[in-house]
Coordinates of C-alpha atoms in Angstrom, one line a residue:
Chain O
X1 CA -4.9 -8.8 14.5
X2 CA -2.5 -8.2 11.6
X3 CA -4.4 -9.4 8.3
X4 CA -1.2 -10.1 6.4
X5 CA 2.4 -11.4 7.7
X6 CA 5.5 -11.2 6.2
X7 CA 8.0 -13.5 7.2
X8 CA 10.9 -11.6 6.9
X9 CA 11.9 -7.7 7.8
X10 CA 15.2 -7.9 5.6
X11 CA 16.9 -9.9 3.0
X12 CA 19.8 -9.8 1.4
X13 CA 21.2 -11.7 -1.8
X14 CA 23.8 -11.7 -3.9
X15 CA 23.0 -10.5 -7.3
X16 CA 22.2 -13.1 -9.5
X17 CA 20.7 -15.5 -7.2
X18 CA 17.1 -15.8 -6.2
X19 CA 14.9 -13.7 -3.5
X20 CA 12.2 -15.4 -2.0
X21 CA 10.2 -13.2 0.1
X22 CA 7.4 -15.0 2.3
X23 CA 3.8 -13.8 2.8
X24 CA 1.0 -15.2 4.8
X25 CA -2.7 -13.9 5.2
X26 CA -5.5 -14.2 7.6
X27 CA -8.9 -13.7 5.8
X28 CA -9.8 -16.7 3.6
X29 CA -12.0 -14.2 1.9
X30 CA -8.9 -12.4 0.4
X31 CA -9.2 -13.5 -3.1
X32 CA -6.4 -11.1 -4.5
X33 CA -3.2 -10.4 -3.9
X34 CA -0.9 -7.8 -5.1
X35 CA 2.7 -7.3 -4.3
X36 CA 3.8 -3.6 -4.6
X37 CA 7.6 -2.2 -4.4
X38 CA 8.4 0.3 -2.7
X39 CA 11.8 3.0 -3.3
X40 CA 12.6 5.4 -0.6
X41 CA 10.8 8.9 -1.0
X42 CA 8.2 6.9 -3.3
X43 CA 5.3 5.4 -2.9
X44 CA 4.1 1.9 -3.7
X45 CA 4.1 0.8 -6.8
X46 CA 2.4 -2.7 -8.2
X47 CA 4.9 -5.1 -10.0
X48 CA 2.6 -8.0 -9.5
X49 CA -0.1 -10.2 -8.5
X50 CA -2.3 -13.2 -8.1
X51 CA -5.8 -14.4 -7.6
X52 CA -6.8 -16.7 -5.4
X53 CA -8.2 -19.1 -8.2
X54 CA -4.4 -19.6 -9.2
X55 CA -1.2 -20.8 -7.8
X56 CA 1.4 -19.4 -10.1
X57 CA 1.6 -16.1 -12.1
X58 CA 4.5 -15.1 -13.7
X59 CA 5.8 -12.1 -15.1
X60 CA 9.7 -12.0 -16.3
X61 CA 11.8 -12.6 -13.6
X62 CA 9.0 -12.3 -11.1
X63 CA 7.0 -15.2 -9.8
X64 CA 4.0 -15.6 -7.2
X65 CA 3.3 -19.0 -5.6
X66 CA 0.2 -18.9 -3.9
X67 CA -0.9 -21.9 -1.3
X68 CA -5.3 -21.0 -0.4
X69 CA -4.8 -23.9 1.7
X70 CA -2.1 -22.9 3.6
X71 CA -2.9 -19.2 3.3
X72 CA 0.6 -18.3 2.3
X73 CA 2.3 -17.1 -0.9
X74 CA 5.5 -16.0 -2.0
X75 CA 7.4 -13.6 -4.5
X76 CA 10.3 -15.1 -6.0
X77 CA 12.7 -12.7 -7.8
X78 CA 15.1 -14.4 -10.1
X79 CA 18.2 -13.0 -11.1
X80 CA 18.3 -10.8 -8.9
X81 CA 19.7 -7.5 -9.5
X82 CA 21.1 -4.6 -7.5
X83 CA 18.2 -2.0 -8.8
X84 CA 15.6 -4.5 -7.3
X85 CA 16.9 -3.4 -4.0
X86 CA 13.4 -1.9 -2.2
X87 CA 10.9 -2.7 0.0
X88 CA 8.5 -5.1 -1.1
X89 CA 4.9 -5.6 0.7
X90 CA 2.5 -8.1 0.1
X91 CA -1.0 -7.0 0.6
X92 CA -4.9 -8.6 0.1
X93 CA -7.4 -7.9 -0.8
X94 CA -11.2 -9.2 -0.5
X95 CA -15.0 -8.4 -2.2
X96 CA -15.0 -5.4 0.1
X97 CA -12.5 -3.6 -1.3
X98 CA -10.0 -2.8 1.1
X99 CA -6.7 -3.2 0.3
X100 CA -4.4 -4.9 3.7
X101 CA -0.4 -4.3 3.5
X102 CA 1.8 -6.7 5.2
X103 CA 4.5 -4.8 7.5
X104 CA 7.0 -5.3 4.0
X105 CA 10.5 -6.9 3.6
X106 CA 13.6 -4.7 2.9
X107 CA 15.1 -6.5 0.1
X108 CA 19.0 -5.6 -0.8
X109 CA 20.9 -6.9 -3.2
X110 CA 24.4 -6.9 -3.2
X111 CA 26.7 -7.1 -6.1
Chain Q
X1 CA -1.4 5.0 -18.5
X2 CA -2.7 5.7 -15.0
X3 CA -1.0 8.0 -12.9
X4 CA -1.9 9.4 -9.0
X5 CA -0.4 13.1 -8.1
X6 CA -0.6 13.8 -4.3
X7 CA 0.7 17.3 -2.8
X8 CA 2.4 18.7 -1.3
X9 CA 5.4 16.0 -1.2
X10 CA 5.9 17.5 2.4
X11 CA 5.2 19.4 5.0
X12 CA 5.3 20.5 8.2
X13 CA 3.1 21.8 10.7
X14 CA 3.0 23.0 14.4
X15 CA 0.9 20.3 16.8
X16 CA -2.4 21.5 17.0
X17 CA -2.8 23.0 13.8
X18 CA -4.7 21.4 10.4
X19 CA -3.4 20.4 7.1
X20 CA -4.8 19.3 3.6
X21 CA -3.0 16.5 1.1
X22 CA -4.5 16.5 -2.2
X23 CA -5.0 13.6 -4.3
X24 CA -5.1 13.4 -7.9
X25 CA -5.7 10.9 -10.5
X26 CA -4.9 11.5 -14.4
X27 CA -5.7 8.9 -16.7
X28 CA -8.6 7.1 -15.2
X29 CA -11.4 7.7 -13.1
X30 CA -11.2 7.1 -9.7
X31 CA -14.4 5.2 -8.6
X32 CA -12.7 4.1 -5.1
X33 CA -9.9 6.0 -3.1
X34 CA -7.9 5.1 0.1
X35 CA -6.0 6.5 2.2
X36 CA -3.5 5.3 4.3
X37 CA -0.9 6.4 6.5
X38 CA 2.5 4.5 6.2
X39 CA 4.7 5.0 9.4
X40 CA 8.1 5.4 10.0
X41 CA 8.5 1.5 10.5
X42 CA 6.9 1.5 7.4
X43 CA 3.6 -0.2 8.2
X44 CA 0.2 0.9 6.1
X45 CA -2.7 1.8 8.0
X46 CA -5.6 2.0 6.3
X47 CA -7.6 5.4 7.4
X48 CA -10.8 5.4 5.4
X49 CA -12.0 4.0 1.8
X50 CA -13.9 6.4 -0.3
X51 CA -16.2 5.2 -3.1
X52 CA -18.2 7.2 -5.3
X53 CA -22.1 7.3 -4.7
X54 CA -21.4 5.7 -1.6
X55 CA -20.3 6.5 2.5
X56 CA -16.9 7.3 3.0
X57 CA -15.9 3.9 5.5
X58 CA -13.2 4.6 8.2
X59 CA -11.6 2.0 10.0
X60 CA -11.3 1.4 13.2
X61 CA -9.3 4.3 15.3
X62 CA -9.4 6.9 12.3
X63 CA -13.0 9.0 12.6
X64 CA -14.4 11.5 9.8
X65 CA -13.6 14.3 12.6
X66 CA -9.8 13.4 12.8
X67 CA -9.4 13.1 9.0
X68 CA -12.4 14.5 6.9
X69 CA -12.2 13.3 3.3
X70 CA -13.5 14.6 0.1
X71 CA -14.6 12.8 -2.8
X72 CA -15.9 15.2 -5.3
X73 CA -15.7 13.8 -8.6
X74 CA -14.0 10.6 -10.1
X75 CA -10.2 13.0 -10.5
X76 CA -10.0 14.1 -7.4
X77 CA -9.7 13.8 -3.6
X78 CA -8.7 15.3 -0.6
X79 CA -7.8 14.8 3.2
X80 CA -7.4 17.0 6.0
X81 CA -5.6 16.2 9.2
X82 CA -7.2 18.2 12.0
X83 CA -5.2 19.3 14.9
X84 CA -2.2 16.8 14.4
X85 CA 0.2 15.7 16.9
X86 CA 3.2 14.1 17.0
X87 CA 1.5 10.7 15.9
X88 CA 0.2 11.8 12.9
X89 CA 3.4 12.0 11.4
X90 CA 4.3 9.8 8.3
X91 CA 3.7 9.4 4.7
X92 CA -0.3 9.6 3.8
X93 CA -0.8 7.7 0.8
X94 CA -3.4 7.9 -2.0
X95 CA -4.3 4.9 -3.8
X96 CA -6.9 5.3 -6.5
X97 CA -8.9 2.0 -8.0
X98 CA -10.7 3.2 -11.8
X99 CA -13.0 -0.3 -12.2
X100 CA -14.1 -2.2 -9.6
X101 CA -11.6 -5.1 -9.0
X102 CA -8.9 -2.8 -10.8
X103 CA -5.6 -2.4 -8.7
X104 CA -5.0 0.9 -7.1
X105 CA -2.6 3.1 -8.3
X106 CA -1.0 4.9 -5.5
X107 CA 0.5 8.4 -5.4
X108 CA 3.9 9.3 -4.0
X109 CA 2.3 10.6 -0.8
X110 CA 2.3 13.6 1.1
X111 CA 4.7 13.2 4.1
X112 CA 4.1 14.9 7.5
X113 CA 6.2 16.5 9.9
X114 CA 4.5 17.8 12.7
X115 CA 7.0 19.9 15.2

C-alpha cells in the first residue's frame, strides 16, 4: 500500500497565479513532512516542510497546509514563476526514520 | 552548508554484471543514509536505511545480497548492485540525515543503464 498519495501527476499554471499541489498520507505516525523539488538530471532537493504539531509553515512564496485529521496537506506556490517549473514530491516521515516519497507532481508553468 | 556527492553520474553495465555508486557527504556527518532507487516513472523506492552503530534495515523486496551497503564512517557510503538486470535500471539516490530528526540531503544520484 502506497504510504503517501499525490493527487495530481501534472499541473500547469500560468505564471503569476497560484499552484496548489495536493498530498495525502497513510501512517498517522508520520509526524513530518518534507516537500522536495525535483529538476531533470538532479536529485531532490528540500524547499520545505512541516510538522505534524502545525498547520501552516511558510516560507516566501511557499506555503504548507497540513490537515492531521484529514491526513492531507498541500503546497501552495504563489506567484508562480516559470523557473518553478519541476517535479515536486511530498514525502513523510515517522520516529523510525524512514523517509516515504509520494509518486510526485510535474509542475509547469507557463508564461 | 551540507552537501551529498554521489558517482559516477552514470553508467552502464551489461545484465549480469555488478556495479558500485559512491556516496559522499561534505559538510556534516552522516549518522543515517538511504538509499533509494527512483524509476523512470519517477517513483522512490526506498532500498535500505543505514545508521551508524546500528543494522543496515532493508525493506521489503531489496535484500543485503542484491544490494550490499557500506557504512564506514559518518562521510561516506557505498552500494553495490549485484548482477543487475534490466529492472535495476534508474536513478539510485543518496540521501544523508547529520542529527537525528535533521532532513536528508540527497545527492544527484548515480543513474543506471543496464544493456
Amino acid at each position: 500500500q502506497q504510504q503517501v498519495r499525490q493527487s495530481s501527476q501534472s499541473l500547469t499554471v500560468w505564471e503569476g497565479e497560484t499552484a496548489i499541489l495536493n498530498c495525502s498520507y497513510e501512517n498517522s505516525a508520520f509526524d513530518y513532512f518534507p516537500w522536495y523539488q525535483q529538476f531533470p538530471g538532479e536529485g531532490p532537493a528540500l524547499l520545505i516542510a512541516i510538522r505534524s504539531v502545525s498547520d501552516k509553515k511558510e516560507d516566501g512564496r511557499f506555503t504548507i497546509f497540513f490537515n492531521k485529521r484529514e491526513k492531507n496537506l498541500s503546497l501552495h506556490i504563489k506567484d508562480s514563476q516559470p523557473g518553478d517549473s519541476a517535479t515536486y514530491f511530498c514525502a513523510a516521515k515517522g520516529s523510525n526514520n524512514r523517509i516515504f516519497f509520494g509518486d510526485g507532481t510535474q509542475l509547469v508553468v507557463k508564461p | 552548508g551540507a552537501l551529498v556527492y554521489q558517482y559516477p553520474r552514470r553508467t552502464i553495465c551489461k545484465s549480469g554484471t555488478s556495479m558500485r555508486m559512491e556516496c559522499q557527504a561534505v559538510g556534516f556527518q552522516a549518522t543515517s543514509v538511504a538509499w533509494y532507487r527512483q524509476s523512470p516513472q519517477k517513483t522512490f523506492e526506498l532500498i535500505a536505511l543505514s545508521t551508524v552503530n546500528s543494522a543496515i534495515k532493508y525493506e521489503q523486496n531489496f535484500t543485503q545480497e542484491k544490494f550490499p551497503i557500506s557504512h564506514p564512517n559518518l562521510s561516506f557510503s557505498s552500494m553495490t548492485v549485484l548482477n543487475a538486470y534490466l529492472e535495476d535500471r534508474g536513478l539510485y539516490l543518496c540521501g544523508a540525515q547529520g542529527a537525528a530528526n535533521s532532513d536528508y540531503t540527497f545527492g544527484s544520484g548515480t543513474r543506471l543503464l543496464v544493456i
